[in-house]
Amino acid sequence: MRIDCHVHITPPDIAANWEKYAQKEPYFSLISRSKVNKFATAENVIEMLDKNNFNKAVVFGFAFRDIGLCRYVNNYVIEKINEFPQRLIGFAVVPPGKESGNEIYRCYNEGLKGVGELFPQGQEFNPENKKETDTITCACKELDIPLLLHSNEEVGHYYPGKTNITLKQMETFVTNHPDLKIILAHFGGGLFFYETMKEIKNGFSNVYYDISGAPFLYDYRIYNMINALGISKRILFGSDFPILSPLRYFTCLEKSNLTENEKQLIFGKNAEKLFSI
């Protein structure tokens, strides 16, 4: 089974009127104005899955600062997982705050299987501060569902959406929550390289990394590191669709020294285990 674990969907009315929403949501404005940004509906995702021979996708709306907008996009995700139950796995988005726990429970009861992709800087929270994230992390732990966090490399070229959140902050978040299933987007911003350090390797057994965004950042050798570090059981395929198509990943994956078994783990077996499919 092939599962794309990082796919964004947007209600059509928000996509059509994004400038209105961008007025009160700076990070949404930044992303939406990017030259590479695209919006996709759930129906677009189904077409993408069929075109690229994928069975399922993990889908989520934009993580706004406003809880009302988060509820709105969550409702769209709930509607579409019910319409396409064999193809879509839904995640909920929430901002930190006292209402977030109730929203996570509501979405879980409606069939969503995780939380994310959340944006620490975009939603103005510090991942090192347990008080700021406690409502979200406690709900995820109690429901035994994963939390997907945006992360990015601290070096290299700038692009819209690249934040100042450090790898140290992300490491502290992981250390603070050893019993939480964590997915770090975009190869964890390179944090997975540090699993060559014994203390990081031992403390990150609950951490998954998705490969979303890799074609913009790395050559095929990034996948050789997965093999060298022996972490193929914690890597998830994620395209970041509609910004990128799964097709953009295939050449580098094939060029890498990953074994066929490792590729199968990344393409779907790890996700099957994580989501109990």
GROMACS .gro file of N, CA and C in nm, residues 7 10 176 180 230 270:
model
   18
    7VAL      N    1  -0.044   1.600   0.287
    7VAL     CA    2  -0.124   1.658   0.179
    7VAL      C    3  -0.216   1.767   0.235
   10THR      N    4  -0.794   2.249   0.094
   10THR     CA    5  -0.852   2.378   0.131
   10THR      C    6  -0.996   2.385   0.084
  176ASN      N    7   1.064   1.666   2.586
  176ASN     CA    8   0.957   1.691   2.682
  176ASN      C    9   0.841   1.592   2.668
  180LEU      N   10   0.467   1.076   2.332
  180LEU     CA   11   0.383   1.132   2.228
  180LEU      C   12   0.434   1.087   2.092
  230GLY      N   13   1.999   0.383   0.976
  230GLY     CA   14   1.913   0.272   1.017
  230GLY      C   15   1.780   0.316   1.071
  270ASN      N   16   0.530   0.191   0.698
  270ASN     CA   17   0.542   0.264   0.824
  270ASN      C   18   0.412   0.335   0.860
   0.00000   0.00000   0.00000
